[in-house]
Amino acid sequence: MIPNCYFYQMENKNPLHGITLQKMLEQLVVLYGFDTLGELIKIKCFTVNPTMKSSLTFLRKTDWARAKVEELYIKSLPRFPKG
C-alpha cells in the first residue's frame, strides 16, 4: 500500500496542480495573445472571433484541445513572470 504522503508529493510536483483552465488560458493570452495562440495551437476558438468565454467553453468540452493548451502552458512556465 502506498502512503498518502506519496500522493501529496506527486501533486506538488505536478505543474498543473491547483491551476484552473481559466488561469492557464489567461496567462497564455497575456504572454502570447490570441493571434499567436492560434498559430501555436491550430483551433478555431483562438483564430475566429476569440474570446475567453468561447475558448473556455470549447476547451472544457474538448479533451484533445485542452491537452494541447496544458502542454503549451507547461512549456511556457519559464517565460511567465515570477510572483
CSV table of C-alpha atoms in Angstrom, one decimal:
chain,number,residue,atom,x,y,z
A,1,MET,CA,0.0,0.0,0.0
A,2,ILE,CA,1.3,3.5,-0.9
A,3,PRO,CA,1.2,6.0,1.9
A,4,ASN,CA,-0.9,9.2,1.4
A,5,CYS,CA,2.2,11.4,1.7
A,6,TYR,CA,3.3,9.8,-1.7
A,7,PHE,CA,0.3,11.3,-3.4
A,8,TYR,CA,0.8,14.6,-1.7
A,9,GLN,CA,4.4,14.7,-3.0
A,10,MET,CA,3.2,13.8,-6.5
A,11,GLU,CA,0.7,16.6,-6.6
A,12,ASN,CA,3.3,19.1,-5.5
A,13,LYS,CA,5.5,18.1,-8.5
A,14,ASN,CA,2.7,18.4,-11.0
A,15,PRO,CA,3.0,21.9,-12.6
A,16,LEU,CA,-0.8,21.9,-13.3
A,17,HIS,CA,-1.8,21.1,-9.7
A,18,GLY,CA,-4.0,23.9,-8.4
A,19,ILE,CA,-4.1,25.8,-11.7
A,20,THR,CA,-7.5,26.2,-13.3
A,21,LEU,CA,-8.1,26.1,-17.0
A,22,GLN,CA,-9.2,29.7,-16.9
A,23,LYS,CA,-6.0,30.8,-15.1
A,24,MET,CA,-3.9,28.9,-17.7
A,25,LEU,CA,-5.7,30.5,-20.6
A,26,GLU,CA,-5.5,33.9,-19.0
A,27,GLN,CA,-1.7,33.6,-18.6
A,28,LEU,CA,-1.2,32.3,-22.1
A,29,VAL,CA,-3.3,35.1,-23.6
A,30,VAL,CA,-1.3,37.7,-21.7
A,31,LEU,CA,2.0,36.1,-22.8
A,32,TYR,CA,1.2,35.3,-26.5
A,33,GLY,CA,-2.2,36.9,-27.4
A,34,PHE,CA,-4.9,35.1,-29.3
A,35,ASP,CA,-3.1,35.6,-32.6
A,36,THR,CA,0.0,33.7,-31.6
A,37,LEU,CA,-2.0,31.1,-29.6
A,38,GLY,CA,-3.9,30.4,-32.9
A,39,GLU,CA,-0.6,29.9,-34.7
A,40,LEU,CA,0.8,27.7,-31.9
A,41,ILE,CA,-2.4,25.7,-31.4
A,42,LYS,CA,-4.5,25.4,-34.5
A,43,ILE,CA,-8.0,25.6,-33.2
A,44,LYS,CA,-10.8,27.9,-34.2
A,45,CYS,CA,-11.6,29.2,-30.8
A,46,PHE,CA,-8.2,31.0,-30.9
A,47,THR,CA,-8.5,32.2,-34.5
A,48,VAL,CA,-12.1,33.1,-35.3
A,49,ASN,CA,-13.5,35.9,-33.1
A,50,PRO,CA,-11.7,34.6,-30.0
A,51,THR,CA,-12.9,35.4,-26.5
A,52,MET,CA,-12.0,34.0,-23.1
A,53,LYS,CA,-15.6,32.7,-22.7
A,54,SER,CA,-15.9,30.9,-26.0
A,55,SER,CA,-12.4,29.5,-25.7
A,56,LEU,CA,-13.0,28.1,-22.2
A,57,THR,CA,-16.4,26.6,-23.3
A,58,PHE,CA,-14.7,24.8,-26.2
A,59,LEU,CA,-11.7,23.7,-24.1
A,60,ARG,CA,-13.8,22.3,-21.3
A,61,LYS,CA,-15.7,20.1,-23.8
A,62,THR,CA,-12.8,19.0,-25.9
A,63,ASP,CA,-10.1,16.9,-24.2
A,64,TRP,CA,-7.6,16.9,-27.1
A,65,ALA,CA,-7.6,20.7,-27.3
A,66,ARG,CA,-7.3,21.1,-23.5
A,67,ALA,CA,-4.4,18.8,-23.6
A,68,LYS,CA,-2.6,21.0,-26.2
A,69,VAL,CA,-3.3,24.1,-24.0
A,70,GLU,CA,-1.9,22.3,-20.9
A,71,GLU,CA,1.2,21.2,-22.9
A,72,LEU,CA,1.8,24.7,-24.1
A,73,TYR,CA,1.3,26.1,-20.6
A,74,ILE,CA,3.9,23.7,-19.1
A,75,LYS,CA,6.4,24.6,-21.9
A,76,SER,CA,5.8,28.3,-21.3
A,77,LEU,CA,6.2,28.2,-17.5
A,78,PRO,CA,9.8,29.5,-17.6
A,79,ARG,CA,8.5,32.6,-19.6
A,80,PHE,CA,5.8,33.6,-17.1
A,81,PRO,CA,6.8,36.4,-14.7
A,82,LYS,CA,7.7,35.2,-11.2
A,83,GLY,CA,5.4,36.1,-8.4
